[in-house]
Coordinates of C-alpha atoms in Angstrom, one line a residue:
X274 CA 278.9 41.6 120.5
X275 CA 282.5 42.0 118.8
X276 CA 284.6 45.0 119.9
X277 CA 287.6 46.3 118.5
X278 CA 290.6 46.0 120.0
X279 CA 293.3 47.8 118.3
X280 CA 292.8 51.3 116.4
X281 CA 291.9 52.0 112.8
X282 CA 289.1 50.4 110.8
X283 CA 290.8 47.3 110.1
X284 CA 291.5 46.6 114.3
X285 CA 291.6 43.3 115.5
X286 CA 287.8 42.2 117.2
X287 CA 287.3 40.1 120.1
X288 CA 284.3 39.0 122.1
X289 CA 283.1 41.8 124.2
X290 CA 282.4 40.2 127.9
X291 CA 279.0 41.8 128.7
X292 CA 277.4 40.7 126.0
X293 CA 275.6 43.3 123.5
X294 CA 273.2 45.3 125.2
X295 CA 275.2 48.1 126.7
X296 CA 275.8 51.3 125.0
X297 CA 279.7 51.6 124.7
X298 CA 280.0 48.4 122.7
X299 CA 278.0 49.9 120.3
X300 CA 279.5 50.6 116.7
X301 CA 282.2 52.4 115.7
X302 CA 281.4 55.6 114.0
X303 CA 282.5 55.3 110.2
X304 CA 285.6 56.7 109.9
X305 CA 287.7 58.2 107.3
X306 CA 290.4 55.8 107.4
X307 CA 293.4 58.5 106.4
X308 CA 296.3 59.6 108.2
X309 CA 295.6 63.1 110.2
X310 CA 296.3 66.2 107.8
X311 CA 299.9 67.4 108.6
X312 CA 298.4 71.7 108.1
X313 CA 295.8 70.3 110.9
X314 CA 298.5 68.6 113.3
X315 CA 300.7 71.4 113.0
X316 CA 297.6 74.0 113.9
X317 CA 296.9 71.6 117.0
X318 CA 300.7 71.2 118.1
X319 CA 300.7 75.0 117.9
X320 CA 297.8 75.5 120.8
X321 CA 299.5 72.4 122.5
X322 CA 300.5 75.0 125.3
X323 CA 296.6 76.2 125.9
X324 CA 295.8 74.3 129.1
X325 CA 292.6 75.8 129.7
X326 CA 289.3 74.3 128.3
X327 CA 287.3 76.5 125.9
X328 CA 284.3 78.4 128.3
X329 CA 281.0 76.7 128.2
X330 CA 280.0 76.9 124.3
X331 CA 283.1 77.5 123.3
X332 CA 285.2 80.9 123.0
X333 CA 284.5 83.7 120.0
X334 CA 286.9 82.0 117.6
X335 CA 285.5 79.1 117.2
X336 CA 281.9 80.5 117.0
X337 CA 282.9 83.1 114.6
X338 CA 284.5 80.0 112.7
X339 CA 281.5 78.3 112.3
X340 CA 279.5 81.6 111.9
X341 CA 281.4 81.9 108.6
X342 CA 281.3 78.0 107.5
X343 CA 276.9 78.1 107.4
X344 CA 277.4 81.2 105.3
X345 CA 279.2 79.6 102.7
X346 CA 276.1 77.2 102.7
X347 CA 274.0 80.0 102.6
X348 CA 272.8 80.4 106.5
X349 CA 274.0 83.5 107.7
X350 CA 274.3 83.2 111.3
X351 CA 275.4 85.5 114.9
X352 CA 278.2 84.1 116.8
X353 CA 275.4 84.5 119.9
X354 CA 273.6 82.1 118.1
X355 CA 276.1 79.6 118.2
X356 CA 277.0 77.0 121.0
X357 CA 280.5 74.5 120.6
X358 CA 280.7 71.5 122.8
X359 CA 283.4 68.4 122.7
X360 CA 281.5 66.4 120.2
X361 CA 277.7 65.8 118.6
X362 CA 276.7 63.6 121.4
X363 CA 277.7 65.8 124.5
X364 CA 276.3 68.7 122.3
X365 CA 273.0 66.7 121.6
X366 CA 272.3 66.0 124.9
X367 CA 272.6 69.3 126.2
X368 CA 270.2 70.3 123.7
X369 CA 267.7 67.7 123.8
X370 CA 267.8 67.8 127.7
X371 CA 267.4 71.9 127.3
X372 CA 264.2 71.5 124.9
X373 CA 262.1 68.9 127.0
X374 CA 259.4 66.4 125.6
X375 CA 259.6 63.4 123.7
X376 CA 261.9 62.8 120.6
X377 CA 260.4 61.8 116.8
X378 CA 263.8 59.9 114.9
X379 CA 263.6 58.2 111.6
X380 CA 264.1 54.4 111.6
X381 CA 267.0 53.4 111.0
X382 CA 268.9 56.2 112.4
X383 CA 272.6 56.6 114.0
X384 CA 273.3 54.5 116.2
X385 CA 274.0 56.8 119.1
X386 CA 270.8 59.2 118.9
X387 CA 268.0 56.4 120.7
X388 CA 270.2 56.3 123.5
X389 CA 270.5 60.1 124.1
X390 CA 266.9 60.4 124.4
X391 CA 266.4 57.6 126.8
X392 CA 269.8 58.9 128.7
X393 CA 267.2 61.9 129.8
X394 CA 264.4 60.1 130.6
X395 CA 262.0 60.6 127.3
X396 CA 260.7 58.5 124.8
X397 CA 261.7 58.0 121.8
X398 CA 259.2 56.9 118.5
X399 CA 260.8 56.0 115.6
X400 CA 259.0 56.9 112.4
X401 CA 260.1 54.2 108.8
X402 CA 261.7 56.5 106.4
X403 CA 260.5 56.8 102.6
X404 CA 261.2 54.4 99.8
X405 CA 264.0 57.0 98.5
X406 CA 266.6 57.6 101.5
X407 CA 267.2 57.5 105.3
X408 CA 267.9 60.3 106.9
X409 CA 264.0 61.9 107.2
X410 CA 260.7 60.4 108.6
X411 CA 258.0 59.4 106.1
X412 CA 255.7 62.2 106.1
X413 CA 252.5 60.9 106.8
X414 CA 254.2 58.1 109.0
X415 CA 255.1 61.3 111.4
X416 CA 251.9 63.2 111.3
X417 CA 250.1 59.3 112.4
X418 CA 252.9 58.4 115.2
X419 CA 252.7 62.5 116.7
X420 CA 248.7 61.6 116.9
X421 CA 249.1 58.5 118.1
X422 CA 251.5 59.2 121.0
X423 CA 249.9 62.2 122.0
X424 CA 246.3 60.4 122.3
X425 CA 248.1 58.0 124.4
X426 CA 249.2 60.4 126.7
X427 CA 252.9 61.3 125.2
X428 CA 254.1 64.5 125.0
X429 CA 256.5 64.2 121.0
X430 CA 257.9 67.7 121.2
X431 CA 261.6 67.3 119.2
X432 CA 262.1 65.9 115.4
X433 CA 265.7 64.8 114.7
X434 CA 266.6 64.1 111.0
X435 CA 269.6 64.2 109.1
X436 CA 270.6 65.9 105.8
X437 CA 273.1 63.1 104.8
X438 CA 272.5 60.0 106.7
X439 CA 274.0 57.4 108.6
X440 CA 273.1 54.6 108.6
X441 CA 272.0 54.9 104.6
X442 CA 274.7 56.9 103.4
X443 CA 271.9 58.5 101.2
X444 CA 270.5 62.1 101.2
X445 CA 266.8 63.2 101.0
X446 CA 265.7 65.0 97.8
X447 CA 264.4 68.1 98.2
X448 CA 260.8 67.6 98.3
X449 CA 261.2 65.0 100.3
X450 CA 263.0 67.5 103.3
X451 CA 260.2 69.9 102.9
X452 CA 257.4 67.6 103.0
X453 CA 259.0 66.2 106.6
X454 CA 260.0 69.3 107.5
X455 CA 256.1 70.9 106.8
X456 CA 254.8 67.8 108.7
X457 CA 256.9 68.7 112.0
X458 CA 256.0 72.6 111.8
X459 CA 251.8 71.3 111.1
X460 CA 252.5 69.0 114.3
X461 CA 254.3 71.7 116.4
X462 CA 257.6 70.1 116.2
X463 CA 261.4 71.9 117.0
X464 CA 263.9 70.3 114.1
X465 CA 267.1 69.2 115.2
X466 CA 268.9 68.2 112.1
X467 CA 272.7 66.9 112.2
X468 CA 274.3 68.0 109.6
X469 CA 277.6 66.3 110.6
X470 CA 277.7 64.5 107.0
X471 CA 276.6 67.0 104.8
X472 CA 279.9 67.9 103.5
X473 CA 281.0 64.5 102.6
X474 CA 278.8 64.0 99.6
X475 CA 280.0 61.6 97.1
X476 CA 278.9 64.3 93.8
X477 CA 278.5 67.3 95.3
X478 CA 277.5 69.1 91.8
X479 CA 274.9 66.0 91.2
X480 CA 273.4 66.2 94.6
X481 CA 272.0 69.1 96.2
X482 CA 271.9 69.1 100.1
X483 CA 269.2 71.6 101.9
X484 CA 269.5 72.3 105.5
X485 CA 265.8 72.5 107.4
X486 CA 267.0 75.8 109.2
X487 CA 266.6 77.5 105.6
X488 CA 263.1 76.4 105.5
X489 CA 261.7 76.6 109.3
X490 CA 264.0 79.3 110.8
X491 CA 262.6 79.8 113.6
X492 CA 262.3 76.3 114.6
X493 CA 265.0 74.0 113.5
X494 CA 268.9 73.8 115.1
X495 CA 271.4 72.6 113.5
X496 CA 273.9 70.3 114.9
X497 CA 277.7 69.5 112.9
X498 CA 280.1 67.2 114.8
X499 CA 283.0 68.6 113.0
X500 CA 285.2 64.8 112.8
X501 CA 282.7 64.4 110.3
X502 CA 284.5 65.8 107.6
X503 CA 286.4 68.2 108.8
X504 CA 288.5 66.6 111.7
X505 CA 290.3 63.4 112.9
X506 CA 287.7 61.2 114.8
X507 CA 289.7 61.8 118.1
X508 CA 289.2 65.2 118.2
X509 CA 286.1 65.9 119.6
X510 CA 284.2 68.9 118.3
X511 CA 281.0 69.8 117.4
X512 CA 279.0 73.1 116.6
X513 CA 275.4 74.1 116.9
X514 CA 273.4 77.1 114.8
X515 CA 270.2 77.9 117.1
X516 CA 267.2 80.1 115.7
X517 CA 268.0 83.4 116.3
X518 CA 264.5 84.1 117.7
X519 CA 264.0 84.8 121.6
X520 CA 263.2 81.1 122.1
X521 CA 266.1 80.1 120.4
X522 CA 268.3 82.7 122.8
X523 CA 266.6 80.7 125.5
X524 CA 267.0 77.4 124.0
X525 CA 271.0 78.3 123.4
X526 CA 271.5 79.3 127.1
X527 CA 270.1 76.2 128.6
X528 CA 271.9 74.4 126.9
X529 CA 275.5 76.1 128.1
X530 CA 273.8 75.6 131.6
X531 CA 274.1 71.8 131.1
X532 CA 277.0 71.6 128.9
X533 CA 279.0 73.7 132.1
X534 CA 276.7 71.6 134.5
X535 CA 278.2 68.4 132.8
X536 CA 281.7 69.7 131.9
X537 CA 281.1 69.6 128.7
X538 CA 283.9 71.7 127.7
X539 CA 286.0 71.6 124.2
X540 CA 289.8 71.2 124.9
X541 CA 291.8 74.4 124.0
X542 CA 294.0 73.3 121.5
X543 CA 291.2 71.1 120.1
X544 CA 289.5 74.6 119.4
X545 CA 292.2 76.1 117.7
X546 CA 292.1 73.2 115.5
X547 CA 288.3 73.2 115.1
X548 CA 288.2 76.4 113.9
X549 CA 290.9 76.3 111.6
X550 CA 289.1 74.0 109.9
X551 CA 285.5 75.3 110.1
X552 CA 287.3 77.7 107.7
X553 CA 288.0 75.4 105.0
X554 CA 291.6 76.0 104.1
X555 CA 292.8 75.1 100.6
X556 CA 294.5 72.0 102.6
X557 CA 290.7 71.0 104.2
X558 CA 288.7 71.7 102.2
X559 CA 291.0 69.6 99.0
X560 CA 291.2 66.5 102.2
X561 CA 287.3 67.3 102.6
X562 CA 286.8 66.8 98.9
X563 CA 289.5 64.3 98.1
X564 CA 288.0 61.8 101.0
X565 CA 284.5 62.1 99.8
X566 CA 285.4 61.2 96.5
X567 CA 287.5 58.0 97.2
X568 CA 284.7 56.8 99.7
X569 CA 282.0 57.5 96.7
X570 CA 284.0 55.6 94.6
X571 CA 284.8 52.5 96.7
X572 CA 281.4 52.9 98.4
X573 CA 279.6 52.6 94.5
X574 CA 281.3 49.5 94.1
X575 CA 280.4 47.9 97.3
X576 CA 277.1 48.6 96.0
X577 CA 277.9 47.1 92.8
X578 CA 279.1 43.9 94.5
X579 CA 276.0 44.0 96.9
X580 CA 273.4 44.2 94.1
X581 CA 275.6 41.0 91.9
X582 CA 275.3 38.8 94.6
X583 CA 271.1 39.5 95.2
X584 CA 271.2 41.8 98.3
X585 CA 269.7 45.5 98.3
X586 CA 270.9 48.7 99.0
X587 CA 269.9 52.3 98.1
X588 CA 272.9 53.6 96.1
X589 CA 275.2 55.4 98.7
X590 CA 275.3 59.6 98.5
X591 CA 277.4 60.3 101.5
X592 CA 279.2 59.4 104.4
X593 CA 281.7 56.4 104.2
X594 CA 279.2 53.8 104.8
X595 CA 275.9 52.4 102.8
X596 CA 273.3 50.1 104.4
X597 CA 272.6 46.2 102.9
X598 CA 269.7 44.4 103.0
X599 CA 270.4 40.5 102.6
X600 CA 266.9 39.6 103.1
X601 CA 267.0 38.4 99.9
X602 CA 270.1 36.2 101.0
X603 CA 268.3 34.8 103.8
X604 CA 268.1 30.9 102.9
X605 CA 272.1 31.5 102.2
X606 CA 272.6 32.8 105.5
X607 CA 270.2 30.2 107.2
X608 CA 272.8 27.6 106.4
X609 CA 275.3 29.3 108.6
X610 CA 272.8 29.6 111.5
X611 CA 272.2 33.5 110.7
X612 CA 268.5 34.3 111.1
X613 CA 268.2 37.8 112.4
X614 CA 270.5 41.1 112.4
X615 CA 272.4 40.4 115.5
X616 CA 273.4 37.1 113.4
X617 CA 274.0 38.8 110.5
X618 CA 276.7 41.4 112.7
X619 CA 278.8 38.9 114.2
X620 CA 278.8 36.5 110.8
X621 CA 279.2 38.9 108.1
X622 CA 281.7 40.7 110.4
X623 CA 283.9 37.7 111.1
X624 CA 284.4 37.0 107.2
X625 CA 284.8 40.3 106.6
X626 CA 287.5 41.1 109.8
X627 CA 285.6 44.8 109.7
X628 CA 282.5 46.3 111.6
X629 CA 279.7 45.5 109.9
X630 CA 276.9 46.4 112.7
X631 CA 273.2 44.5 112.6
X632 CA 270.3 47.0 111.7
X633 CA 269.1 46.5 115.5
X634 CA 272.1 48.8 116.6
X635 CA 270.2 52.0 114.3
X636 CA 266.7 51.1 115.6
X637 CA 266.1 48.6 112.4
X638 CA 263.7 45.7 113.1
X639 CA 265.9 42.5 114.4
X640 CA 264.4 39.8 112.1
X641 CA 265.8 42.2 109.0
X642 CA 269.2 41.0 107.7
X643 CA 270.2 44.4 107.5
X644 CA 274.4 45.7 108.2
X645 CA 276.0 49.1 107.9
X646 CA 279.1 48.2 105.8
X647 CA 281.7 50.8 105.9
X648 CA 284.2 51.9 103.2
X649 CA 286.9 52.7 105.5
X650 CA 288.1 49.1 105.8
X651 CA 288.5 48.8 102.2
X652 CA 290.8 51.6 101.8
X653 CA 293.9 49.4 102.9
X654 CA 295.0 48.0 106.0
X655 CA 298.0 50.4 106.8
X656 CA 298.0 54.4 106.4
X657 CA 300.4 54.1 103.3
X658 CA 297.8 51.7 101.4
X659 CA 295.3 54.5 102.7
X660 CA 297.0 57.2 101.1
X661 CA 298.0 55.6 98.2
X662 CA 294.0 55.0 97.5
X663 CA 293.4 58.7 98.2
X664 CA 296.0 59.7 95.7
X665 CA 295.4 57.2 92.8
X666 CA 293.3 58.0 89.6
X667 CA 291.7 54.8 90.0
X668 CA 292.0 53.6 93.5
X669 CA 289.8 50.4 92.5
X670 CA 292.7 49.4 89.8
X671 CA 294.8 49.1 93.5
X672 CA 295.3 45.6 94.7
X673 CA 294.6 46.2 98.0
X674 CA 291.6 47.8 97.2
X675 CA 290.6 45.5 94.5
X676 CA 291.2 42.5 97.1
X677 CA 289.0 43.7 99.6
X678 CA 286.4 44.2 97.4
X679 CA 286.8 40.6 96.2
X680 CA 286.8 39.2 99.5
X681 CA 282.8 41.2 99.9
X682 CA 281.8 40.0 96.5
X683 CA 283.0 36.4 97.3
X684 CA 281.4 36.0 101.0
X685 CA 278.2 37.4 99.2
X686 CA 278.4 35.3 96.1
X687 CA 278.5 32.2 98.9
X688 CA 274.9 32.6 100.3
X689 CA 273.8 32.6 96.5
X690 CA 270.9 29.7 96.3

């Protein structure tokens, strides 16, 4: 397994020594690839003098914070309804170890949900997605996988979806949301979406984004690691919206019992930060929108390059990311000894001196040559080539840009029959 050495998408790889099973040599999260905002290191250097952690779900500011950023999206929400924690993962474990039962996912699905659930002991089914998008289980899939596992004895009790997904970088029509989300409520499912993408959408006025608490709000959380977006990838954050029902009160307060159990705390300046930006300052919210855009258009042609050379790929929505399918590249790749996903990883990622991690890492079967690619890595190698993209017109017309995007078409265009 190849892990990165050095910082920034473009870091050096190496060969990690125990091999690729364990769960920190997992991959990178995609990441924006820009300098920090100088408003949001200046907010953060202000509360560098806070030396005490935020309490256990984090203090009123940052709750009220986030209270107002789901009613901009239209879910009105009660800071007493709202739990903070240092991050999605520490947040989503604390949750998922509060609820109980077995976990539902879509496959593929980010590559750090599976192991949560088996962290706490449960099982976790994953469910293919529909022809469309990622993100949501097949509808039908879920009903037959809920009545299979609970005939064999399982006990499926939690769905977790996403809104705007990683690994696809695609988000789920409408319909498509509400038919998943009316099989989990027929099959007596709690919803846990992450959300943490949803504000990175490539067109945000061609693509409309619905959140499962509007539709099952009494039984759907949602979770929003805020460095999606909204904060640098080092600076963990992450907010929670439970239903404000009684179980939902109860469901919130476990989970502070095992985010304070766990020390699970968010760091004080790190919450003055957090909730800076959960209220979307002219500065965040034109990064936010900037960012979204210069990954849409370097992630659309990636796609373009992808789809010249054979492979498949649903055109990328969101994130900075899409998912490839080289199957049809298979007798290319055979020549170079690639046979399977794992394969694919290390080759494809050697050529390309980026991540580019096998479909086995987001639950994806191994004989499919399927890779995340990420657009981070073709921003520029340096943070002036990065911000030079995010401030250019045409940020493919750059040569740095341009070059990487050469060097994926020409790797590609290599495996051609």
């Amino acid at each position: 397994m190849a892990e990165r050495t050095t910082d920034g998408p473009a870091g050096a790889w190496r060969l990690a020594p125990e091999g690729r099973g364990p769960v920190r040599y997992g991959p990178p999260a995609p990441e924006p690839g820009l300098p920090v905002l100088p408003e949001l290191r200046a907010v953060l250097a202000g509360a560098a003098d806070r030396a005490a952690p935020e309490p256990p779900g984090g203090g009123s500011p940052v709750r009220e914070a986030a209270c107002r950023h789901w009613a901009r999206r239209g879910l009105p929400t009660e800071p007493q309804n709202v739990a903070a924690g240092p991050g999605a993962p520490a947040l989503l474990l604390a949750l998922l170890g509060a609820y109980g039962g077995d976990v539902l996912l879509p496959r593929p699905c980010p590559a750090w949900w599976t192991p949560q659930v088996r962290l706490l002991g449960r099982r976790a089914y994953h469910v293919p997605t529909p022809a469309e998008c990622g993100g949501v289980p097949d509808p039908y899939a879920l009903l037959e996988t809920v009545r299979r596992v609970r005939a064999e004895g399982g006990d499926p009790r939690v769905l977790l979806l996403s809104v705007a997904d990683d690994p696809t970088g695609t988000v789920p029509p409408p319909e498509m949301l509400r038919e998943a989300c009316e099989a989990a409520e027929g099959a007596g499912l709690f919803v846990v979406s992450d959300e943490s993408w949803r504000d990175t959408v490539h067109r945000p006025h061609d693509t409309l984004v619905l959140s499962p608490a509007e539709m099952l709000p009494a039984t759907a959380a949602v979770l929003v690691d805020l460095s999606g977006a909204l904060l640098p990838g080092g600076w963990s954050a992450a907010v929670a919206r439970f239903p404000a029902t009684p179980r939902g009160t109860w469901l919130r307060a476990r989970t502070l019992d095992i985010l304070t159990a766990t020390g699970a705390l968010v760091a004080g300046p790190v919450a003055v930060a957090a909730a800076y930006a959960l209220d979307e300052p002219d500065a965040v919210a034109g990064r936010a929108y900037a960012a979204a855009a210069l990954h849409g258009a370097v992630a659309a042609a990636a796609h373009r390059e992808l789809l010249a050379a054979g492979a498949l790929a649903r055109p990328p929505q969101a994130g900075r990311h899409l998912y490839a399918d080289l199957t049809p590249l298979r007798t290319g790749l055979a020549r170079h000894g690639v046979g399977d996903a794992m394969e694919l990883e290390d080759w494809l990622g050697g050529r390309l001196g980026s991540p580019t991690p096998g479909g086995q890492r987001f639950a994806d079967e191994l004989g499919a040559l399927r890779v995340r690619l990420s657009t981070g890595p073709l921003l520029g190698a340096t943070p002036q080539e990065r911000l030079a993209a995010l401030g250019s017109r045409d940020p493919l017309d750059l040569p740095h840009v341009r070059g990487a995007l050469t060097l994926l078409g020409s790797v590609l265009a290599g495996l051609a029959d």
